[in-house]
Amino acid sequence: MLTVGGVLHDAATEWPEKTFLYFGDEAISYREVDERSDRVAAGLLQAGLKPGHRLALLAWNQPEWLYTFFGAAKAGIGVVALNVRYRKAELEYMINNAEAKAFIGIERTPDFDFIEFFDQNRDLFPTLQHSWFIGDGADEEHSFQRLIRTIPDPEMLGDAERHVGPEDLVILIYTSGTTGRPKGAMITHRSILASARAAVEHFKIERDDVFAGHLPMNHVGGVTCTVMEALWARAAVVLVPSFRPDTVLEAIEKRRVTVLGGVPTMFTMMFAWEGFPSRDVSSVRLTVAGGSNVEPQLARELARRFSGCEVANLYGLSETSGACVLTRLGDGVEKVAKSIGVAIGDFQARIVDDDGNELPEGQVGELMIGGACVAKGYYGMEEETRQAFPSPGWVRTGDMAYVDSDGYLYVMGRKKEMYIQGGFNVYPVEVENVLTSHPGVLVAAGIGVPDPVFGEVGRYYIIPKPGIGVDEEELIGFCRERLADFKVPKQFVFVRELPLTPAGKVHKALLKEQFLKEHSGGA
C-alpha cells in the first residue's frame, strides 16, 4: 500500500545518508527529512489534529515546508497549499473553503506580517484551532521550532499511519483562479505518486540526478514534478526559495543540477538576464518546459543555451496531480516546439466534443485525461466536480487539442481562450507562436475582445526584446505572410510586463477583465 510517508520512509531506509535536499550551504539527508517529518507528525497529533483534518501551509521553498508536508502526510492530515503572495481575500477564502484546523507559515514577507494578520483576524477563520510560525519571532506556543522538537510516540504515530490509505487526501492545491473562484483540487497519495512515478520512468530519472527546486511548492510543478519525482528516484533537490534568474543559475552551477524545469516565462527571464553567459550550465542534461505553450523560438533557444541537453515539453494540471503528457527523450526540438507529447505511464488521453464523444485523429476538441493521476475532484464543490470529472478517473482539461496517428497531442489553447473572428475559430496560441518567432518580440499574449463588425477580434499584448524596435505595422505584415487573414491580429498593445498567475503563466483572464473594465460602455 503506497503512501507518500511510506515512500519517504522506504527511501530513508535504503539510502539514509544520501542527500535529498540542498538548502543554501546545508545538505539534508533522506534520514533527516524522515526523522524531522516524524516529529512534525507527532506534534500535530499531540496538538489534537486527527487523520482527515486539513492544515494550511504557507512558506517559501524551504526545508520546513517539506517537513510539514511529509509530516502531515504521515499523520493523515491533508495540506492546504498556499502561496506566500496571498493576502486577506485569498487566505480567507481558501482556508475557510478547506475548513483547515491549523496553519503553519512564515512569519512575514518584506511587505506583509502574517503573525500580526492572523492575530488581528482570528474571527475570519472559525475552523482554525492552531497556528505555528517558521522563524524566531513567534512566542513559544506558536513556534514551529517547538513543534518540530516533539518527541514522537511510536504507538500514536504508527496508529495514525496505519489509517492512511492511497485514496486519502495528501494535498489540496487551488487552481490559479484564471476564471471564477479558485477550486481546490483534491490530490491523493495514489494520484501524486502515480504522476511522479510515470514521469521518472518516462524521463529515466536516476539517483545521481539533481533537480532545481525553484517552482512554487503550492503548485504541482514544485511538489510533484520536482520533489516527488526526486523522492521516487531517490535523487536530490536544490531548494531555491523563489524564482529569480540569478539564484537559479547560481544553484545550477554550485550543485551541478541535471534536471531543470520551468514555465516558459521563467526560461525567457533567465535568457534575458545579463549574467547568463557567465554561468556554467553544462551539468544540465534535461530541460523541461511546462505550464503553458512552449513557442518554437523558445524551444530552439533552450537547445542552444543548454547545449547538448534534452529539451522536453510537459503537460499537466493540478487536476492530474502533476505531469500526465510528456514529449519523449530524443524527440528533438522541432517536435517539442509543436507537440506537448504523449500520455505517459498507463494514463490515457482522449479528444472529445461537447457531448463527450471521442473525435477522430486530427480533429480539434477538448482534451480529457484518464488514469491513476487524476485527482478526486474539487473540495466542497459538487457541481464543479461533476462537470470537470464526468466519471471516476477522468478529467476534462478545458484545453482544446488534437491527436495525430502516433498518439502525439497538440494543444491549441484553453477552450475559453478561443475567440471567433468573422465567423472563424482562432486559437491565440497559434498566433502567439508566430509573433514570438519575430526577432523583436520577447513575449506575446492574445485574447479575444468584442468588436461591432467581426463579433470578436484578436488583441495581442507584446513585450518587445530590449534594444530591438518593433511596431504594429511590422507585426501585421509579419503575420499576414504566415497566417490566414482571419487569424491576423486586429489590435496590438506594447507593454513592459504582463500580469502572471502564481504558477508563472500569463494571466489572460485578468487581461480580459482589465480590457472590459476600461471599455465598459465603449467598443
PDB file of N, CA and C in Angstrom, residues 103-141:
ATOM      1  N   PHE A 103      -2.719  26.173  10.915  1.00  0.00           N
ATOM      2  CA  PHE A 103      -1.949  26.945   9.943  1.00  0.00           C
ATOM      3  C   PHE A 103      -0.479  26.882  10.336  1.00  0.00           C
ATOM      4  N   ILE A 104       0.382  26.608   9.366  1.00  0.00           N
ATOM      5  CA  ILE A 104       1.829  26.708   9.536  1.00  0.00           C
ATOM      6  C   ILE A 104       2.355  27.604   8.425  1.00  0.00           C
ATOM      7  N   GLY A 105       3.115  28.634   8.791  1.00  0.00           N
ATOM      8  CA  GLY A 105       3.594  29.538   7.759  1.00  0.00           C
ATOM      9  C   GLY A 105       4.763  30.377   8.212  1.00  0.00           C
ATOM     10  N   ILE A 106       5.329  31.090   7.246  1.00  0.00           N
ATOM     11  CA  ILE A 106       6.409  32.023   7.560  1.00  0.00           C
ATOM     12  C   ILE A 106       5.842  33.177   8.380  1.00  0.00           C
ATOM     13  N   GLU A 107       6.731  33.868   9.079  1.00  0.00           N
ATOM     14  CA  GLU A 107       6.296  34.970   9.938  1.00  0.00           C
ATOM     15  C   GLU A 107       5.910  36.201   9.132  1.00  0.00           C
ATOM     16  N   ARG A 108       6.686  36.480   8.093  1.00  0.00           N
ATOM     17  CA  ARG A 108       6.413  37.700   7.333  1.00  0.00           C
ATOM     18  C   ARG A 108       7.179  37.689   6.018  1.00  0.00           C
ATOM     19  N   THR A 109       6.730  38.552   5.115  1.00  0.00           N
ATOM     20  CA  THR A 109       7.486  38.911   3.922  1.00  0.00           C
ATOM     21  C   THR A 109       7.855  40.384   4.089  1.00  0.00           C
ATOM     22  N   PRO A 110       8.647  40.963   3.191  1.00  0.00           N
ATOM     23  CA  PRO A 110       9.011  42.375   3.361  1.00  0.00           C
ATOM     24  C   PRO A 110       7.817  43.322   3.453  1.00  0.00           C
ATOM     25  N   ASP A 111       6.675  42.927   2.885  1.00  0.00           N
ATOM     26  CA  ASP A 111       5.532  43.846   2.890  1.00  0.00           C
ATOM     27  C   ASP A 111       4.293  43.314   3.619  1.00  0.00           C
ATOM     28  N   PHE A 112       4.429  42.190   4.341  1.00  0.00           N
ATOM     29  CA  PHE A 112       3.244  41.629   4.998  1.00  0.00           C
ATOM     30  C   PHE A 112       3.658  40.825   6.218  1.00  0.00           C
ATOM     31  N   ASP A 113       2.953  41.058   7.331  1.00  0.00           N
ATOM     32  CA  ASP A 113       3.240  40.363   8.580  1.00  0.00           C
ATOM     33  C   ASP A 113       2.136  39.341   8.845  1.00  0.00           C
ATOM     34  N   PHE A 114       2.473  38.050   8.697  1.00  0.00           N
ATOM     35  CA  PHE A 114       1.461  37.011   8.855  1.00  0.00           C
ATOM     36  C   PHE A 114       1.096  36.783  10.322  1.00  0.00           C
ATOM     37  N   ILE A 115       2.047  36.938  11.227  1.00  0.00           N
ATOM     38  CA  ILE A 115       1.724  36.793  12.647  1.00  0.00           C
ATOM     39  C   ILE A 115       0.688  37.838  13.046  1.00  0.00           C
ATOM     40  N   GLU A 116       0.949  39.064  12.679  1.00  0.00           N
ATOM     41  CA  GLU A 116       0.019  40.164  13.008  1.00  0.00           C
ATOM     42  C   GLU A 116      -1.330  39.954  12.336  1.00  0.00           C
ATOM     43  N   PHE A 117      -1.298  39.507  11.069  1.00  0.00           N
ATOM     44  CA  PHE A 117      -2.552  39.315  10.334  1.00  0.00           C
ATOM     45  C   PHE A 117      -3.445  38.286  11.012  1.00  0.00           C
ATOM     46  N   PHE A 118      -2.892  37.133  11.357  1.00  0.00           N
ATOM     47  CA  PHE A 118      -3.719  36.085  11.968  1.00  0.00           C
ATOM     48  C   PHE A 118      -4.112  36.450  13.400  1.00  0.00           C
ATOM     49  N   ASP A 119      -3.259  37.197  14.088  1.00  0.00           N
ATOM     50  CA  ASP A 119      -3.599  37.620  15.437  1.00  0.00           C
ATOM     51  C   ASP A 119      -4.773  38.597  15.430  1.00  0.00           C
ATOM     52  N   GLN A 120      -4.797  39.487  14.427  1.00  0.00           N
ATOM     53  CA  GLN A 120      -5.823  40.523  14.376  1.00  0.00           C
ATOM     54  C   GLN A 120      -7.100  40.069  13.665  1.00  0.00           C
ATOM     55  N   ASN A 121      -7.069  38.931  13.007  1.00  0.00           N
ATOM     56  CA  ASN A 121      -8.226  38.494  12.210  1.00  0.00           C
ATOM     57  C   ASN A 121      -8.690  37.091  12.582  1.00  0.00           C
ATOM     58  N   ARG A 122      -8.592  36.748  13.846  1.00  0.00           N
ATOM     59  CA  ARG A 122      -8.989  35.407  14.285  1.00  0.00           C
ATOM     60  C   ARG A 122     -10.440  35.095  13.946  1.00  0.00           C
ATOM     61  N   ASP A 123     -11.293  36.115  13.984  1.00  0.00           N
ATOM     62  CA  ASP A 123     -12.718  35.891  13.733  1.00  0.00           C
ATOM     63  C   ASP A 123     -13.003  35.521  12.278  1.00  0.00           C
ATOM     64  N   LEU A 124     -12.037  35.769  11.382  1.00  0.00           N
ATOM     65  CA  LEU A 124     -12.242  35.432   9.966  1.00  0.00           C
ATOM     66  C   LEU A 124     -12.084  33.941   9.695  1.00  0.00           C
ATOM     67  N   PHE A 125     -11.463  33.225  10.645  1.00  0.00           N
ATOM     68  CA  PHE A 125     -11.122  31.822  10.415  1.00  0.00           C
ATOM     69  C   PHE A 125     -11.722  30.952  11.521  1.00  0.00           C
ATOM     70  N   PRO A 126     -13.008  30.670  11.447  1.00  0.00           N
ATOM     71  CA  PRO A 126     -13.689  29.970  12.544  1.00  0.00           C
ATOM     72  C   PRO A 126     -13.223  28.535  12.766  1.00  0.00           C
ATOM     73  N   THR A 127     -12.644  27.885  11.743  1.00  0.00           N
ATOM     74  CA  THR A 127     -12.230  26.480  11.927  1.00  0.00           C
ATOM     75  C   THR A 127     -10.807  26.344  12.448  1.00  0.00           C
ATOM     76  N   LEU A 128      -9.994  27.424  12.366  1.00  0.00           N
ATOM     77  CA  LEU A 128      -8.597  27.333  12.793  1.00  0.00           C
ATOM     78  C   LEU A 128      -8.499  27.191  14.310  1.00  0.00           C
ATOM     79  N   GLN A 129      -7.777  26.163  14.741  1.00  0.00           N
ATOM     80  CA  GLN A 129      -7.574  25.921  16.171  1.00  0.00           C
ATOM     81  C   GLN A 129      -6.132  26.151  16.600  1.00  0.00           C
ATOM     82  N   HIS A 130      -5.195  26.079  15.633  1.00  0.00           N
ATOM     83  CA  HIS A 130      -3.786  26.217  15.958  1.00  0.00           C
ATOM     84  C   HIS A 130      -3.079  27.011  14.861  1.00  0.00           C
ATOM     85  N   SER A 131      -2.009  27.710  15.242  1.00  0.00           N
ATOM     86  CA  SER A 131      -1.143  28.355  14.253  1.00  0.00           C
ATOM     87  C   SER A 131       0.288  28.296  14.760  1.00  0.00           C
ATOM     88  N   TRP A 132       1.198  27.933  13.860  1.00  0.00           N
ATOM     89  CA  TRP A 132       2.619  27.890  14.170  1.00  0.00           C
ATOM     90  C   TRP A 132       3.370  28.658  13.088  1.00  0.00           C
ATOM     91  N   PHE A 133       4.404  29.407  13.499  1.00  0.00           N
ATOM     92  CA  PHE A 133       5.132  30.250  12.549  1.00  0.00           C
ATOM     93  C   PHE A 133       6.606  29.853  12.486  1.00  0.00           C
ATOM     94  N   ILE A 134       7.124  29.836  11.257  1.00  0.00           N
ATOM     95  CA  ILE A 134       8.503  29.438  10.996  1.00  0.00           C
ATOM     96  C   ILE A 134       9.406  30.653  11.175  1.00  0.00           C
ATOM     97  N   GLY A 135      10.330  30.583  12.125  1.00  0.00           N
ATOM     98  CA  GLY A 135      11.228  31.704  12.390  1.00  0.00           C
ATOM     99  C   GLY A 135      11.434  31.888  13.880  1.00  0.00           C
ATOM    100  N   ASP A 136      11.979  33.042  14.249  1.00  0.00           N
ATOM    101  CA  ASP A 136      12.313  33.291  15.651  1.00  0.00           C
ATOM    102  C   ASP A 136      11.406  34.330  16.308  1.00  0.00           C
ATOM    103  N   GLY A 137      10.420  34.843  15.576  1.00  0.00           N
ATOM    104  CA  GLY A 137       9.631  35.954  16.098  1.00  0.00           C
ATOM    105  C   GLY A 137       8.365  35.576  16.840  1.00  0.00           C
ATOM    106  N   ALA A 138       7.941  34.325  16.730  1.00  0.00           N
ATOM    107  CA  ALA A 138       6.702  33.907  17.387  1.00  0.00           C
ATOM    108  C   ALA A 138       6.973  33.498  18.829  1.00  0.00           C
ATOM    109  N   ASP A 139       5.938  33.594  19.680  1.00  0.00           N
ATOM    110  CA  ASP A 139       6.109  33.121  21.052  1.00  0.00           C
ATOM    111  C   ASP A 139       6.205  31.593  21.053  1.00  0.00           C
ATOM    112  N   GLU A 140       6.567  31.030  22.204  1.00  0.00           N
ATOM    113  CA  GLU A 140       6.819  29.592  22.299  1.00  0.00           C
ATOM    114  C   GLU A 140       5.622  28.763  21.865  1.00  0.00           C
ATOM    115  N   GLU A 141       4.426  29.195  22.238  1.00  0.00           N
ATOM    116  CA  GLU A 141       3.212  28.435  21.911  1.00  0.00           C
ATOM    117  C   GLU A 141       3.007  28.319  20.413  1.00  0.00           C
TER     118      GLU A 141
END
